[in-house]
XYZ file of C-alpha atoms in Angstrom:
291
model
C 85.149 62.472 136.190
C 85.285 61.817 139.948
C 88.628 62.900 141.377
C 88.791 60.064 143.912
C 88.310 57.406 141.252
C 90.728 59.163 138.874
C 93.445 59.156 141.537
C 92.724 55.560 142.546
C 92.783 54.195 139.015
C 95.858 56.189 138.038
C 97.937 55.033 141.018
C 96.790 51.419 140.663
C 97.557 51.396 136.925
C 101.062 52.812 137.481
C 101.743 50.345 140.316
C 100.667 47.440 138.113
C 103.198 48.399 135.429
C 106.290 48.057 137.599
C 107.930 44.681 138.038
C 109.636 44.226 141.444
C 113.019 43.643 139.845
C 112.792 47.068 138.152
C 113.093 48.714 141.557
C 115.529 46.278 143.105
C 113.010 44.065 144.897
C 112.896 40.258 144.697
C 110.101 38.965 142.489
C 109.233 36.158 144.871
C 106.717 33.422 144.217
C 102.936 33.323 144.234
C 102.474 37.046 143.735
C 98.750 37.720 143.462
C 98.991 41.239 142.044
C 100.442 42.589 138.823
C 103.424 44.787 139.516
C 104.191 46.085 142.983
C 102.256 45.538 146.166
C 100.964 48.520 148.135
C 103.418 47.710 150.909
C 106.302 47.858 148.444
C 105.234 51.231 147.031
C 104.874 52.586 150.569
C 108.365 51.390 151.470
C 109.894 52.876 148.328
C 108.108 56.183 148.924
C 109.039 56.315 152.598
C 105.456 56.532 153.874
C 103.371 54.216 156.012
C 101.324 51.498 154.378
C 98.185 52.988 155.909
C 98.921 56.413 154.438
C 99.679 55.041 150.978
C 96.492 52.952 151.078
C 94.579 56.150 151.884
C 96.162 57.921 148.920
C 95.400 55.043 146.584
C 91.767 55.112 147.682
C 91.727 58.597 146.160
C 92.093 60.714 149.296
C 95.034 62.673 147.914
C 93.886 66.111 149.054
C 96.427 67.761 151.340
C 99.332 65.564 150.233
C 102.552 67.584 150.323
C 104.824 68.141 147.343
C 107.499 66.015 149.028
C 105.074 63.094 149.372
C 103.950 63.446 145.755
C 107.569 63.572 144.602
C 108.331 60.452 146.625
C 105.366 58.658 145.037
C 106.499 59.741 141.571
C 109.962 58.290 142.216
C 108.603 55.069 143.727
C 106.306 54.518 140.738
C 108.958 55.519 138.155
C 106.669 58.208 136.744
C 107.925 60.136 133.736
C 107.630 63.938 133.623
C 104.129 63.909 132.133
C 102.869 61.320 134.615
C 104.383 63.270 137.511
C 102.669 66.445 136.330
C 99.406 64.534 136.029
C 99.736 63.294 139.621
C 100.283 66.859 140.839
C 97.317 68.042 138.741
C 95.078 65.434 140.365
C 96.295 66.469 143.814
C 95.660 70.158 143.120
C 92.208 69.330 141.785
C 91.491 67.460 145.021
C 92.518 70.593 146.915
C 90.395 72.792 144.631
C 93.485 74.539 143.260
C 94.222 74.577 139.490
C 97.703 73.952 138.151
C 98.614 77.639 137.991
C 97.533 78.289 141.587
C 94.832 80.680 140.439
C 91.527 80.270 138.585
C 92.176 79.137 135.040
C 90.896 81.616 132.464
C 89.074 79.629 129.850
C 89.717 80.277 126.193
C 86.688 80.695 123.976
C 86.048 79.710 120.403
C 85.845 83.464 119.643
C 89.595 83.663 120.190
C 90.164 82.108 116.775
C 88.486 85.095 115.129
C 91.408 87.268 116.275
C 92.968 88.559 113.021
C 96.552 88.322 114.273
C 96.187 84.588 114.890
C 95.102 84.061 111.271
C 97.920 86.304 110.055
C 100.373 84.017 111.860
C 98.832 80.937 110.249
C 98.914 82.499 106.778
C 102.644 83.230 107.036
C 103.349 79.490 107.290
C 103.286 78.393 103.657
C 105.570 75.347 103.445
C 104.051 73.413 106.348
C 100.719 72.374 107.766
C 99.651 74.698 110.587
C 96.509 74.610 112.689
C 95.089 75.624 116.046
C 93.342 73.100 118.266
C 91.860 73.342 121.724
C 91.855 71.021 124.732
C 88.793 69.235 123.305
C 90.710 68.245 120.149
C 88.609 70.661 118.069
C 90.350 71.855 114.901
C 89.617 75.584 115.143
C 91.719 77.225 112.438
C 94.209 76.202 109.756
C 96.450 77.713 107.131
C 95.738 77.013 103.454
C 97.936 73.919 103.330
C 96.326 72.707 106.542
C 92.859 72.856 104.985
C 94.085 70.721 102.102
C 95.960 68.348 104.394
C 92.982 67.789 106.681
C 90.392 67.633 103.898
C 89.407 64.052 104.945
C 88.623 65.424 108.414
C 87.158 68.812 107.546
C 84.876 67.523 104.782
C 82.181 69.825 103.492
C 81.469 71.688 106.710
C 78.990 71.070 109.486
C 80.095 71.062 113.113
C 83.641 71.946 114.115
C 86.051 69.209 112.979
C 87.293 67.192 115.935
C 90.478 65.144 115.800
C 89.311 62.622 118.408
C 85.943 61.993 116.729
C 87.736 61.536 113.408
C 90.213 59.143 115.001
C 87.655 56.856 116.640
C 84.394 57.311 114.737
C 85.346 57.857 111.094
C 86.559 54.788 109.117
C 88.570 57.142 106.879
C 90.991 57.693 109.743
C 92.411 54.186 109.346
C 93.522 55.079 105.826
C 94.725 58.550 106.791
C 96.795 57.280 109.746
C 98.968 54.290 108.712
C 99.988 53.918 112.366
C 96.394 54.078 113.577
C 96.920 52.241 116.886
C 99.814 54.530 117.809
C 97.777 57.641 116.961
C 94.802 56.361 118.945
C 96.907 55.841 122.056
C 98.497 59.278 121.709
C 95.126 60.965 121.257
C 93.620 59.414 124.389
C 96.725 59.986 126.507
C 96.728 63.683 125.573
C 93.047 63.930 126.489
C 93.757 62.182 129.810
C 96.399 64.776 130.642
C 93.956 67.574 129.776
C 91.313 66.023 132.009
C 93.771 66.030 134.910
C 94.502 69.719 134.395
C 90.833 70.684 134.366
C 88.582 67.907 135.724
C 85.530 70.202 135.649
C 85.726 70.841 131.900
C 82.194 69.925 130.805
C 83.075 69.973 127.116
C 85.820 67.413 127.616
C 83.610 65.305 129.870
C 80.904 65.239 127.189
C 83.406 64.255 124.502
C 84.825 61.435 126.651
C 81.299 60.203 127.361
C 80.376 60.236 123.677
C 83.512 58.403 122.551
C 83.314 55.886 125.407
C 79.783 55.021 124.334
C 80.522 54.776 120.626
C 84.038 53.282 120.513
C 85.206 50.166 122.347
C 88.816 51.049 121.531
C 88.513 54.502 123.035
C 86.898 53.100 126.173
C 89.710 50.570 126.639
C 92.433 53.158 126.082
C 90.757 55.627 128.413
C 90.676 52.957 131.106
C 94.448 52.495 130.842
C 95.021 55.952 132.426
C 98.071 56.661 130.273
C 99.032 60.337 129.900
C 101.356 62.209 127.576
C 102.062 65.577 126.060
C 102.422 66.113 122.334
C 105.592 68.207 122.226
C 107.520 67.179 119.142
C 108.183 64.109 117.042
C 107.500 62.487 113.684
C 104.299 61.014 112.259
C 103.290 59.188 109.094
C 100.176 60.014 107.102
C 98.567 58.611 103.979
C 96.860 61.492 102.200
C 94.224 60.558 99.603
C 95.642 63.060 97.089
C 99.446 62.821 97.397
C 100.042 59.540 99.223
C 102.417 58.820 102.111
C 103.908 61.703 104.075
C 106.437 61.585 106.900
C 106.231 64.845 108.805
C 107.937 66.312 111.863
C 105.679 68.146 114.275
C 106.118 70.858 116.882
C 103.462 71.887 119.403
C 103.482 75.534 120.509
C 101.384 76.769 123.423
C 99.270 79.862 122.706
C 99.670 81.704 125.992
C 96.966 84.277 125.167
C 94.371 81.480 125.021
C 94.802 78.790 127.712
C 94.098 75.360 126.324
C 94.865 76.349 122.725
C 97.956 75.088 120.891
C 99.479 75.803 117.502
C 100.589 72.621 115.728
C 103.005 72.757 112.798
C 103.863 69.799 110.556
C 106.859 70.139 108.251
C 108.827 67.834 105.979
C 112.579 67.398 105.814
C 113.864 69.703 103.042
C 114.533 67.834 99.820
C 112.680 64.723 100.944
C 109.884 62.989 99.006
C 107.454 64.220 101.666
C 108.506 67.835 101.043
C 107.805 67.384 97.338
C 104.414 65.839 98.109
C 103.516 68.770 100.354
C 104.289 71.101 97.453
C 102.068 68.975 95.220
C 99.307 69.185 97.811
C 99.637 72.963 97.910
C 99.373 73.080 94.104
C 96.302 70.837 94.195
C 94.662 73.076 96.788
C 95.377 76.425 95.131
C 92.658 76.289 92.403
C 90.070 75.180 94.974
C 90.962 78.012 97.312
C 90.716 80.559 94.503
C 87.334 79.160 93.428
C 86.034 79.434 96.986
C 87.084 83.067 97.414
C 84.343 85.693 96.924
C 84.509 87.633 93.687
């Protein structure tokens, strides 16, 4: 992931999304570019055309916070996009987001007993830990049942992105498959901006770009987002359709790791189906435990 090309493509893609009338400029006739012209972005940001052209070529190193803020306003960037722009600028300067070397989490972190104790206390919702590579590292009991189409019978670490784009079962599991696909790639894009030298993420992007046309197209759109909170629909092979609210919690002890929790509205059909799923899973969990 070359920083110059990442910056160039990101700025060009954001510029192309803004219609002149959105920022109070006349649309005019015979426009040869989608969205705003470079000259218009430069004017809105209060910088020279030459300087903006330099930035859009990818030479963003050394850009001040005030310039980056002005660009974010000119391009109508949302909070996640603004953060991504600053991440790209810091990467160009050789400085990570925190201002100090980022301590990498390791897969061994999920063997920490206290993390599993936390997961086991969550009994009415799906809880799991994933890393910045979309690897599903640990789950509670209900999570193992919920993600049984993804986890399967073992093998390499389950990966949410590989399941999304390479496993046909994902289209049944995710009724809103296109929405999920866009979210997955946009989250990975944001991660790549935070740590452009992450070899594991680079390898995953390369694999998915080679094997999935949809992933490659979405990756080329340069959209970014954070997960945060919201609602998703699932179609589980055992209990059917589930509408679940989700919350993403950062695990500060392990940079790059997050705890995801899916819950159902109390008293809803989805809550009842989660209870049925837990009942279905219980005998299998007991059978798998050592005697």
